[in-house]
mmCIF file of C-alpha atoms in Angstrom:
data_model
loop_
_atom_site.group_PDB
_atom_site.id
_atom_site.type_symbol
_atom_site.label_atom_id
_atom_site.label_comp_id
_atom_site.label_asym_id
_atom_site.label_seq_id
_atom_site.Cartn_x
_atom_site.Cartn_y
_atom_site.Cartn_z
ATOM 1 C CA MET A 30 54.307 145.539 73.911
ATOM 2 C CA PHE A 31 56.214 143.412 70.979
ATOM 3 C CA GLY A 32 54.393 140.136 69.980
ATOM 4 C CA ARG A 33 50.720 141.852 70.198
ATOM 5 C CA LEU A 34 48.590 140.954 67.439
ATOM 6 C CA LEU A 35 46.073 142.722 64.765
ATOM 7 C CA SER A 36 42.975 140.455 64.893
ATOM 8 C CA ALA A 37 39.586 140.151 63.858
ATOM 9 C CA THR A 38 36.628 138.420 65.652
ATOM 10 C CA ALA A 39 38.757 135.605 67.342
ATOM 11 C CA ILE A 40 39.131 133.322 70.349
ATOM 12 C CA THR A 41 41.398 133.646 72.865
ATOM 13 C CA VAL A 42 43.790 130.271 72.370
ATOM 14 C CA ALA A 43 44.910 129.413 76.219
ATOM 15 C CA LEU A 44 47.814 127.930 76.579
ATOM 16 C CA CYS A 45 47.839 124.168 76.083
ATOM 17 C CA VAL A 46 43.918 123.803 75.342
ATOM 18 C CA PRO A 47 43.677 120.986 72.481
ATOM 19 C CA VAL A 48 41.891 122.074 69.379
ATOM 20 C CA TRP A 49 41.298 118.774 67.357
ATOM 21 C CA GLY A 50 41.196 118.686 63.347
ATOM 22 C CA GLN A 51 38.677 120.172 62.012
ATOM 23 C CA ASN A 52 38.642 122.115 58.598
ATOM 24 C CA ALA A 53 37.568 126.149 60.272
ATOM 25 C CA ALA A 54 40.165 127.847 61.241
ATOM 26 C CA ASN A 55 41.128 128.726 64.886
ATOM 27 C CA PRO A 56 42.440 132.323 65.072
ATOM 28 C CA ILE A 57 45.061 132.634 67.452
ATOM 29 C CA ILE A 58 45.346 135.738 70.187
ATOM 30 C CA PHE A 59 48.499 135.483 73.270
ATOM 31 C CA PRO A 60 46.667 135.493 76.293
ATOM 32 C CA VAL A 61 47.674 139.305 77.830
ATOM 33 C CA GLY A 62 51.786 140.368 79.142
ATOM 34 C CA GLU A 63 52.450 136.931 76.801
ATOM 35 C CA THR A 64 53.837 137.064 72.819
ATOM 36 C CA GLY A 65 53.346 133.362 72.583
ATOM 37 C CA THR A 66 50.880 130.187 73.397
ATOM 38 C CA ARG A 67 51.245 126.851 73.478
ATOM 39 C CA ILE A 68 48.540 125.191 71.072
ATOM 40 C CA GLU A 69 48.040 121.141 71.410
ATOM 41 C CA GLY A 70 45.828 119.351 68.878
ATOM 42 C CA SER A 71 45.300 115.600 67.161
ATOM 43 C CA ILE A 72 44.558 114.599 63.446
ATOM 44 C CA ALA A 73 43.665 111.762 61.974
ATOM 45 C CA GLY A 74 43.897 110.404 58.059
ATOM 46 C CA ARG A 75 43.244 112.912 55.846
ATOM 47 C CA GLU A 76 41.844 115.776 58.697
ATOM 48 C CA VAL A 77 43.946 119.223 58.565
ATOM 49 C CA ALA A 78 44.395 121.501 61.683
ATOM 50 C CA ASP A 79 44.075 125.058 61.041
ATOM 51 C CA PHE A 80 45.398 128.195 62.753
ATOM 52 C CA ALA A 81 44.242 131.854 61.806
ATOM 53 C CA LEU A 82 47.540 133.939 63.398
ATOM 54 C CA THR A 83 47.236 138.052 61.478
ATOM 55 C CA ALA A 84 50.760 139.462 62.554
ATOM 56 C CA ARG A 85 52.035 143.278 61.370
ATOM 57 C CA LYS A 86 54.757 142.961 58.443
ATOM 58 C CA GLY A 87 57.923 142.615 60.148
ATOM 59 C CA GLN A 88 57.494 140.711 62.948
ATOM 60 C CA THR A 89 59.036 137.094 63.070
ATOM 61 C CA LEU A 90 57.047 134.569 63.597
ATOM 62 C CA SER A 91 58.505 131.183 64.942
ATOM 63 C CA VAL A 92 56.259 128.382 65.219
ATOM 64 C CA ARG A 93 57.541 124.890 66.317
ATOM 65 C CA MET A 94 56.469 121.142 66.033
ATOM 66 C CA GLU A 95 56.421 118.374 68.174
ATOM 67 C CA THR A 96 54.287 115.139 67.365
ATOM 68 C CA ASP A 97 54.509 111.394 68.051
ATOM 69 C CA ASN A 98 53.973 110.933 63.723
ATOM 70 C CA PRO A 99 56.985 111.078 61.684
ATOM 71 C CA THR A 100 55.150 112.201 58.732
ATOM 72 C CA SER A 101 53.302 114.791 60.562
ATOM 73 C CA TYR A 102 54.612 118.053 59.886
ATOM 74 C CA PHE A 103 52.424 121.947 59.159
ATOM 75 C CA ASN A 104 53.013 124.578 56.312
ATOM 76 C CA ILE A 105 52.460 128.378 56.993
ATOM 77 C CA PHE A 106 50.182 130.452 54.039
ATOM 78 C CA ALA A 107 50.973 134.209 53.528
ATOM 79 C CA PRO A 108 47.132 136.848 53.457
ATOM 80 C CA GLY A 109 45.220 134.919 51.338
ATOM 81 C CA ALA A 110 46.894 132.683 50.128
ATOM 82 C CA THR A 111 44.653 129.843 49.251
ATOM 83 C CA PRO A 112 46.053 125.734 50.395
ATOM 84 C CA GLY A 113 45.457 123.142 47.432
ATOM 85 C CA GLU A 114 46.167 126.471 44.620
ATOM 86 C CA ASP A 115 48.862 128.442 46.235
ATOM 87 C CA GLU A 116 52.469 127.960 47.416
ATOM 88 C CA ALA A 117 52.840 128.075 51.215
ATOM 89 C CA ILE A 118 55.946 130.326 52.384
ATOM 90 C CA PHE A 119 56.837 127.534 54.733
ATOM 91 C CA ILE A 120 56.285 123.584 53.539
ATOM 92 C CA GLY A 121 57.285 121.310 56.881
ATOM 93 C CA SER A 122 57.603 118.321 54.680
ATOM 94 C CA THR A 123 60.621 119.695 52.981
ATOM 95 C CA ALA A 124 62.144 122.418 55.451
ATOM 96 C CA GLY A 125 61.293 120.024 58.952
ATOM 97 C CA LEU A 126 59.679 120.744 61.827
ATOM 98 C CA GLU A 127 60.487 124.540 62.963
ATOM 99 C CA ALA A 128 59.860 127.236 60.977
ATOM 100 C CA THR A 129 61.502 131.587 61.827
ATOM 101 C CA LEU A 130 59.641 134.162 59.493
ATOM 102 C CA THR A 131 59.631 137.641 58.948
ATOM 103 C CA MET A 132 56.495 138.640 57.735
ATOM 104 C CA PRO A 133 56.578 140.375 54.277
ATOM 105 C CA ALA A 134 52.987 142.592 54.723
ATOM 106 C CA GLU A 135 50.536 142.308 57.626
ATOM 107 C CA GLY A 136 47.393 140.257 57.522
ATOM 108 C CA SER A 137 45.787 136.914 57.875
ATOM 109 C CA TYR A 138 48.220 133.859 58.315
ATOM 110 C CA LEU A 139 47.512 130.089 58.553
ATOM 111 C CA ILE A 140 49.285 127.993 60.519
ATOM 112 C CA ARG A 141 48.046 124.150 59.365
ATOM 113 C CA ALA A 142 48.677 121.005 61.039
ATOM 114 C CA TYR A 143 48.785 118.026 58.141
ATOM 115 C CA LEU A 144 49.792 114.334 57.672
ATOM 116 C CA MET A 145 51.564 113.242 54.247
ATOM 117 C CA PRO A 146 48.801 111.616 51.957
ATOM 118 C CA SER A 147 50.422 108.291 52.267
ATOM 119 C CA ALA A 148 49.344 108.409 56.305
ATOM 120 C CA GLY A 149 46.608 109.566 56.006
ATOM 121 C CA ARG A 150 45.610 106.658 53.054
ATOM 122 C CA ARG A 151 46.775 104.480 56.309
ATOM 123 C CA GLY A 152 44.193 106.208 58.710
ATOM 124 C CA GLU A 153 47.429 106.997 61.204
ATOM 125 C CA THR A 154 46.783 109.703 63.906
ATOM 126 C CA ALA A 155 49.444 112.061 64.872
ATOM 127 C CA ASN A 156 49.138 114.028 68.889
ATOM 128 C CA TYR A 157 51.067 117.311 68.621
ATOM 129 C CA THR A 158 51.946 120.675 69.748
ATOM 130 C CA LEU A 159 52.612 123.863 67.937
ATOM 131 C CA ALA A 160 54.596 126.576 70.110
ATOM 132 C CA VAL A 161 53.404 130.179 68.213
ATOM 133 C CA SER A 162 55.319 133.200 68.842
ATOM 134 C CA VAL A 163 55.248 136.989 67.320
ATOM 135 C CA ASP A 164 58.236 139.102 68.181
ATOM 136 C CA GLY A 165 59.624 142.872 67.386
ATOM 137 C CA GLY A 166 58.654 144.965 64.044
ATOM 138 C CA GLU A 167 55.978 148.077 63.094
ATOM 139 C CA ALA A 168 52.391 147.923 62.154
ATOM 140 C CA THR A 169 51.843 150.204 59.661
ATOM 141 C CA GLY A 170 47.600 151.084 58.816
ATOM 142 C CA GLY A 171 46.733 151.006 55.457
ATOM 143 C CA ASP A 172 46.313 154.504 55.264
ATOM 144 C CA GLY A 173 50.917 154.781 55.837
ATOM 145 C CA ALA A 174 50.176 156.004 59.360
ATOM 146 C CA THR A 175 52.302 153.953 61.716
ATOM 147 C CA ILE A 176 50.614 151.819 64.335
ATOM 148 C CA SER A 177 52.680 152.475 67.652
ATOM 149 C CA ALA A 178 53.177 149.099 70.011
ATOM 150 C CA GLU A 179 54.189 151.797 73.060
ATOM 151 C CA GLY A 180 51.691 151.440 75.897
ATOM 152 C CA PRO A 181 50.267 148.883 78.147
ATOM 153 C CA ASP A 182 48.463 145.627 77.014
ATOM 154 C CA LEU A 183 44.890 146.700 78.930
ATOM 155 C CA TRP A 184 43.621 149.781 78.488
ATOM 156 C CA THR A 185 40.345 150.495 80.828
ATOM 157 C CA VAL A 186 37.617 152.976 79.817
ATOM 158 C CA SER A 187 36.688 155.612 81.696
ATOM 159 C CA GLY A 188 34.718 159.342 81.998
ATOM 160 C CA VAL A 189 32.127 157.923 78.919
ATOM 161 C CA ASP A 190 28.452 159.017 78.332
ATOM 162 C CA GLY A 191 26.705 155.795 77.887
ATOM 163 C CA GLN A 192 28.462 153.285 75.546
ATOM 164 C CA LEU A 193 31.901 153.853 73.853
ATOM 165 C CA ASN A 194 31.348 152.364 70.213
ATOM 166 C CA ILE A 195 34.374 149.747 68.436
ATOM 167 C CA ARG A 196 34.009 150.344 64.982
ATOM 168 C CA SER A 197 35.256 148.070 62.095
ATOM 169 C CA GLU A 198 37.994 150.908 60.671
ATOM 170 C CA PRO A 199 39.609 153.701 62.622
ATOM 171 C CA SER A 200 36.686 155.897 61.095
ATOM 172 C CA THR A 201 33.353 157.795 62.731
ATOM 173 C CA ASP A 202 31.480 156.174 59.752
ATOM 174 C CA ALA A 203 32.685 152.366 60.129
ATOM 175 C CA GLU A 204 30.603 149.624 61.154
ATOM 176 C CA VAL A 205 30.362 149.606 65.147
ATOM 177 C CA LEU A 206 31.131 146.082 66.140
ATOM 178 C CA THR A 207 30.124 146.350 69.523
ATOM 179 C CA THR A 208 29.913 148.574 72.690
ATOM 180 C CA VAL A 209 31.420 148.465 76.060
ATOM 181 C CA GLY A 210 30.475 150.901 78.557
ATOM 182 C CA ASN A 211 32.861 152.254 82.212
ATOM 183 C CA GLY A 212 34.836 149.785 83.488
ATOM 184 C CA ALA A 213 35.430 146.994 80.584
ATOM 185 C CA GLU A 214 39.108 146.356 80.380
ATOM 186 C CA LEU A 215 39.866 146.338 76.054
ATOM 187 C CA ARG A 216 43.917 144.668 74.804
ATOM 188 C CA ASN A 217 45.823 146.969 73.660
ATOM 189 C CA ASP A 218 47.181 145.899 69.892
ATOM 190 C CA GLY A 219 48.482 149.810 69.308
ATOM 191 C CA CYS A 220 47.600 153.596 68.788
ATOM 192 C CA LYS A 221 47.726 155.663 65.780
ATOM 193 C CA PRO A 222 46.469 159.024 65.005
ATOM 194 C CA LEU A 223 44.316 159.826 61.944
ATOM 195 C CA GLY A 224 42.792 163.139 61.297
ATOM 196 C CA GLY A 225 43.422 164.741 64.926
ATOM 197 C CA THR A 226 42.233 161.953 66.624
ATOM 198 C CA GLN A 227 43.654 158.946 68.178
ATOM 199 C CA TRP A 228 42.585 156.121 66.813
ATOM 200 C CA CYS A 229 43.376 152.855 69.025
ATOM 201 C CA GLN A 230 43.192 148.938 68.380
ATOM 202 C CA VAL A 231 41.707 146.892 70.747
ATOM 203 C CA SER A 232 40.069 143.733 71.689
ATOM 204 C CA THR A 233 37.451 143.005 74.090
ATOM 205 C CA THR A 234 38.436 140.714 76.768
ATOM 206 C CA SER A 235 34.848 138.788 77.974
ATOM 207 C CA GLY A 236 33.054 136.195 76.715
ATOM 208 C CA THR A 237 33.463 135.787 72.344
ATOM 209 C CA ALA A 238 36.767 138.557 72.023
ATOM 210 C CA VAL A 239 35.411 141.662 69.225
ATOM 211 C CA THR A 240 38.422 143.328 67.707
ATOM 212 C CA GLY A 241 38.182 146.999 66.720
ATOM 213 C CA TRP A 242 39.124 150.916 66.343
ATOM 214 C CA ALA A 243 38.288 153.334 69.748
ATOM 215 C CA VAL A 244 39.003 156.786 70.277
ATOM 216 C CA GLY A 245 42.058 157.082 72.469
ATOM 217 C CA THR A 246 39.944 159.327 75.125
ATOM 218 C CA HIS A 247 38.134 157.864 77.096
ATOM 219 C CA LEU A 248 41.211 154.482 77.493
ATOM 220 C CA SER A 249 43.594 154.776 80.457
ATOM 221 C CA ALA A 250 45.826 152.226 81.411
ATOM 222 C CA ALA A 251 44.400 149.393 83.497
ATOM 223 C CA GLU A 252 46.578 149.703 86.949
ATOM 224 C CA PRO A 253 47.973 145.891 87.685
ATOM 225 C CA GLY A 254 46.235 144.100 90.618
ATOM 226 C CA ALA A 255 43.232 146.776 91.184
ATOM 227 C CA GLU A 256 39.826 146.571 91.219
ATOM 228 C CA ALA A 257 38.463 148.179 87.821
ATOM 229 C CA PRO A 258 35.168 150.043 88.223
ATOM 230 C CA GLU A 259 31.785 148.450 88.613
ATOM 231 C CA PRO A 260 30.343 148.503 85.139
ATOM 232 C CA ALA A 261 27.369 150.233 84.350
ATOM 233 C CA THR A 262 23.796 148.598 85.810
ATOM 234 C CA ILE A 263 21.811 147.365 83.037
ATOM 235 C CA GLY A 264 19.164 150.610 82.282
ATOM 236 C CA SER A 265 21.441 152.915 84.007
ATOM 237 C CA THR A 266 23.203 154.718 80.820
ATOM 238 C CA ALA A 267 21.684 158.077 79.917
ATOM 239 C CA PRO A 268 19.462 158.410 77.105
ATOM 240 C CA PRO A 269 20.226 159.344 74.033
ATOM 241 C CA ALA A 270 21.129 162.639 73.293
ATOM 242 C CA LYS A 271 19.642 165.300 70.993
ATOM 243 C CA PRO A 272 20.470 165.227 67.410
ATOM 244 C CA ALA A 273 22.111 168.092 67.343
ATOM 245 C CA GLU A 274 24.373 167.189 70.793
ATOM 246 C CA ALA A 275 24.675 163.553 69.361
ATOM 247 C CA ALA A 276 26.081 164.724 66.103
ATOM 248 C CA SER A 277 28.686 167.056 68.429
ATOM 249 C CA ARG A 278 29.405 164.672 70.761
ATOM 250 C CA MET A 279 30.810 162.043 67.842
ATOM 251 C CA ALA A 280 32.778 163.980 66.377
ATOM 252 C CA VAL A 281 34.900 164.135 70.308
ATOM 253 C CA ASP A 282 34.688 161.344 71.845
ATOM 254 C CA ASP A 283 32.842 158.568 69.220
ATOM 255 C CA THR A 284 30.151 157.000 72.583
ATOM 256 C CA ARG A 285 26.766 156.547 70.510
ATOM 257 C CA PRO A 286 26.269 154.296 67.185
ATOM 258 C CA SER A 287 25.842 155.840 64.178
ATOM 259 C CA ASP A 288 23.427 153.977 63.035
ATOM 260 C CA ALA A 289 21.473 153.438 66.466
ATOM 261 C CA PRO A 290 17.792 153.708 66.239
ATOM 262 C CA ASP A 291 15.803 156.964 67.052
ATOM 263 C CA ARG A 292 15.047 157.288 70.377
ATOM 264 C CA SER A 293 13.477 160.485 70.557
ATOM 265 C CA PRO A 294 9.964 161.515 72.032
ATOM 266 C CA SER A 295 8.056 161.440 68.736
ATOM 267 C CA SER A 296 9.406 158.242 67.474
ATOM 268 C CA GLU A 297 9.060 156.274 71.379
ATOM 269 C CA PRO A 298 6.089 153.591 70.969
ATOM 270 C CA PRO A 299 2.660 153.392 72.495
ATOM 271 C CA ARG A 300 2.348 153.605 76.569
ATOM 272 C CA GLU A 301 2.388 149.535 77.141
ATOM 273 C CA SER A 302 1.094 147.746 80.370
ATOM 274 C CA PRO A 303 2.906 147.599 82.988
ATOM 275 C CA ALA A 304 3.930 144.183 81.754
ATOM 276 C CA VAL A 305 5.895 145.396 78.882
ATOM 277 C CA SER A 306 7.695 148.977 79.779
ATOM 278 C CA ALA A 307 10.882 150.543 78.005
ATOM 279 C CA LYS A 308 13.103 152.214 80.861
ATOM 280 C CA LYS A 309 15.341 155.197 80.781
ATOM 281 C CA PRO A 310 15.744 155.802 84.365
ATOM 282 C CA ALA A 311 18.256 154.377 86.615
ATOM 283 C CA PRO A 312 17.155 151.941 89.060
ATOM 284 C CA LYS A 313 17.331 152.958 92.628
ATOM 285 C CA PRO A 314 20.996 152.540 93.857
ATOM 286 C CA ASP A 315 18.537 149.982 96.580
ATOM 287 C CA SER A 316 17.049 147.976 94.002
ATOM 288 C CA ALA A 317 17.288 144.210 94.578
ATOM 289 C CA ALA A 318 19.824 141.927 92.686
ATOM 290 C CA PRO A 319 19.259 140.311 89.765
ATOM 291 C CA ASP A 320 19.153 136.627 90.061
ATOM 292 C CA ALA A 321 21.113 136.345 86.772
ATOM 293 C CA THR A 322 22.734 138.791 83.731
ATOM 294 C CA GLY A 323 23.690 137.468 81.159
ATOM 295 C CA GLU A 324 23.488 138.110 77.366
ATOM 296 C CA VAL A 325 20.289 136.713 75.235
ATOM 297 C CA PRO A 326 19.524 137.799 71.357
ATOM 298 C CA CYS A 327 17.228 140.579 70.256
ATOM 299 C CA SER A 328 17.221 143.539 67.166
ATOM 300 C CA VAL A 329 15.565 146.750 68.006
ATOM 301 C CA ALA A 330 14.478 148.536 65.242
ATOM 302 C CA ALA A 331 13.532 147.720 61.606
ATOM 303 C CA GLY A 332 16.377 146.566 59.236
ATOM 304 C CA MET A 333 18.929 146.453 62.758
ATOM 305 C CA PRO A 334 21.479 142.696 62.915
ATOM 306 C CA THR A 335 20.300 140.420 65.659
ATOM 307 C CA ARG A 336 23.509 141.247 67.717
ATOM 308 C CA ASN A 337 23.507 139.985 71.893
ATOM 309 C CA CYS A 338 22.399 142.497 74.454
ATOM 310 C CA ALA A 339 23.117 142.339 77.918
ATOM 311 C CA MET A 340 20.490 141.223 80.433
ATOM 312 C CA SER A 341 19.077 140.637 84.010
ATOM 313 C CA VAL A 342 16.422 138.793 85.479
ATOM 314 C CA THR A 343 14.505 138.696 89.093
ATOM 315 C CA ARG A 344 12.816 135.300 89.450
ATOM 316 C CA THR A 345 10.080 134.697 92.233
ATOM 317 C CA GLY A 346 9.354 131.291 91.421
ATOM 318 C CA GLU A 347 6.971 128.566 89.104
ATOM 319 C CA GLY A 348 8.277 130.448 86.005
ATOM 320 C CA THR A 349 7.534 133.713 86.859
ATOM 321 C CA ALA A 350 9.810 137.051 86.378
ATOM 322 C CA THR A 351 11.438 139.959 84.884
ATOM 323 C CA VAL A 352 14.159 140.176 82.502
ATOM 324 C CA THR A 353 15.408 143.270 82.072
ATOM 325 C CA ILE A 354 17.352 144.071 78.329
ATOM 326 C CA ALA A 355 20.035 146.660 77.927
ATOM 327 C CA TRP A 356 19.625 148.355 74.685
ATOM 328 C CA PRO A 357 22.566 148.255 73.199
ATOM 329 C CA ASP A 358 22.085 152.277 72.304
ATOM 330 C CA GLY A 359 20.978 153.017 75.995
ATOM 331 C CA GLY A 360 17.563 152.718 78.210
ATOM 332 C CA SER A 361 16.471 148.435 78.080
ATOM 333 C CA ARG A 362 12.730 146.381 77.791
ATOM 334 C CA GLU A 363 11.181 144.952 80.777
ATOM 335 C CA ILE A 364 9.246 142.070 79.563
ATOM 336 C CA ARG A 365 7.389 140.105 82.671
ATOM 337 C CA PHE A 366 6.380 136.392 82.415
ATOM 338 C CA GLU A 367 4.072 134.347 84.168
ATOM 339 C CA ALA A 368 3.777 130.869 84.142
ATOM 340 C CA GLY A 369 6.331 130.329 81.542
ATOM 341 C CA ALA A 370 4.758 132.987 79.628
ATOM 342 C CA PRO A 371 5.184 136.168 78.179
ATOM 343 C CA VAL A 372 1.962 138.011 79.714
ATOM 344 C CA PRO A 373 0.212 139.690 77.257
ATOM 345 C CA ALA A 374 0.071 143.694 77.081
ATOM 346 C CA GLU A 375 -0.391 145.939 74.098
ATOM 347 C CA GLY A 376 1.902 145.249 70.997
ATOM 348 C CA LEU A 377 3.353 142.267 72.601
ATOM 349 C CA SER A 378 3.592 138.922 70.327
ATOM 350 C CA SER A 379 5.495 135.969 70.624
ATOM 351 C CA GLU A 380 5.436 132.236 69.480
ATOM 352 C CA ARG A 381 7.944 129.372 71.517
ATOM 353 C CA ARG A 382 10.933 127.566 69.268
ATOM 354 C CA GLY A 383 12.198 125.096 70.998
ATOM 355 C CA ASP A 384 12.929 126.157 74.304
ATOM 356 C CA LEU A 385 13.439 129.165 73.652
ATOM 357 C CA THR A 386 10.583 131.742 73.826
ATOM 358 C CA VAL A 387 10.397 134.940 70.933
ATOM 359 C CA VAL A 388 8.849 138.031 71.952
ATOM 360 C CA THR A 389 8.471 140.423 69.448
ATOM 361 C CA ILE A 390 7.269 144.378 70.496
ATOM 362 C CA GLY A 391 6.626 146.353 67.911
ATOM 363 C CA GLU A 392 9.875 146.496 65.242
ATOM 364 C CA GLU A 393 11.810 144.987 68.228
ATOM 365 C CA ARG A 394 12.576 141.308 68.710
ATOM 366 C CA TYR A 395 13.934 139.691 71.382
ATOM 367 C CA GLU A 396 15.180 135.666 71.728
ATOM 368 C CA ILE A 397 14.846 134.483 76.024
ATOM 369 C CA PRO A 398 15.771 130.775 76.491
ATOM 370 C CA ASP A 399 13.470 129.075 79.056
ATOM 371 C CA ALA A 400 16.708 128.362 81.287
ATOM 372 C CA VAL A 401 16.965 132.493 81.844
ATOM 373 C CA VAL A 402 13.474 132.556 82.797
ATOM 374 C CA ASN A 403 13.065 129.416 85.200
ATOM 375 C CA GLY A 404 16.943 128.993 85.998
ATOM 376 C CA GLY A 405 19.302 126.030 86.177
#
């Protein structure tokens, strides 16, 4: 487990993926089982290329630059430092093209590739490769508890009744960043005990990576080469527990968002026509497979921020389709389309925004692209 990184929401930087000069920092996450990666890019004139790497105190960071322009270098900045205002902890123009540093603190380190000012004024370009690796060390959380680097590279989620929360901090009071179901694979970034609960920092492995904390009750080592269990079918998750049951379960395994909307019978929307229905029961085993699956932006309660919700669609042609959208806290919403437009139903309104149909049903809001309904 040496070289595992603690990281915020990030995209994986694969081996030798080109990254062009830009102002926004590109977060770095190493491929599973690796302690390093290579980043290829190009800069011109006064452009810079920034890369953010979150490392632990005591780990060793190694960076080596290969470039076709002798006036291009890289600097490394400590967590919280601002280029141009704070001094770098490594300055390539004076120290060369290789750096080996012991991290003085846990946090996000900035690696900046750049051309010397004189070369920038001349409009020169540089093609470069950065070989970045991290090894050794042991992290400590802000509460002083040790984060163990032992364990598998990947966890598999199992035994969850509904969805497992991934939170911003190791606490059931912390913000829920995303949820995952049984069969999901998560990167293991280290675990620590806190208040009698084993918390593990994990990163999702599909879509845009999300990094946060989950209780270890439902995490088991993923067996190399083994097929992951089938993820839960949309609409098949169990209905939310009653408030007393939910509070009891939250204290044990944290499997339901604390800010999830109340779906108790007293708060259900009025009965709707078949064109728009809120679904709780699981589909029959012999239900037809959807034509496509993916995610659409949704918000299912007043004040809830828009997030990506899993969806599936079954199409019958000429703009006729049934779109099923999974709620973050379990259950789903089904919306029928005919001739590319939502079928009128009680409480439903819609508007067109470019190639999107924005559907509002009470406090719920869904953004459905034309490609979902029509295919292609």
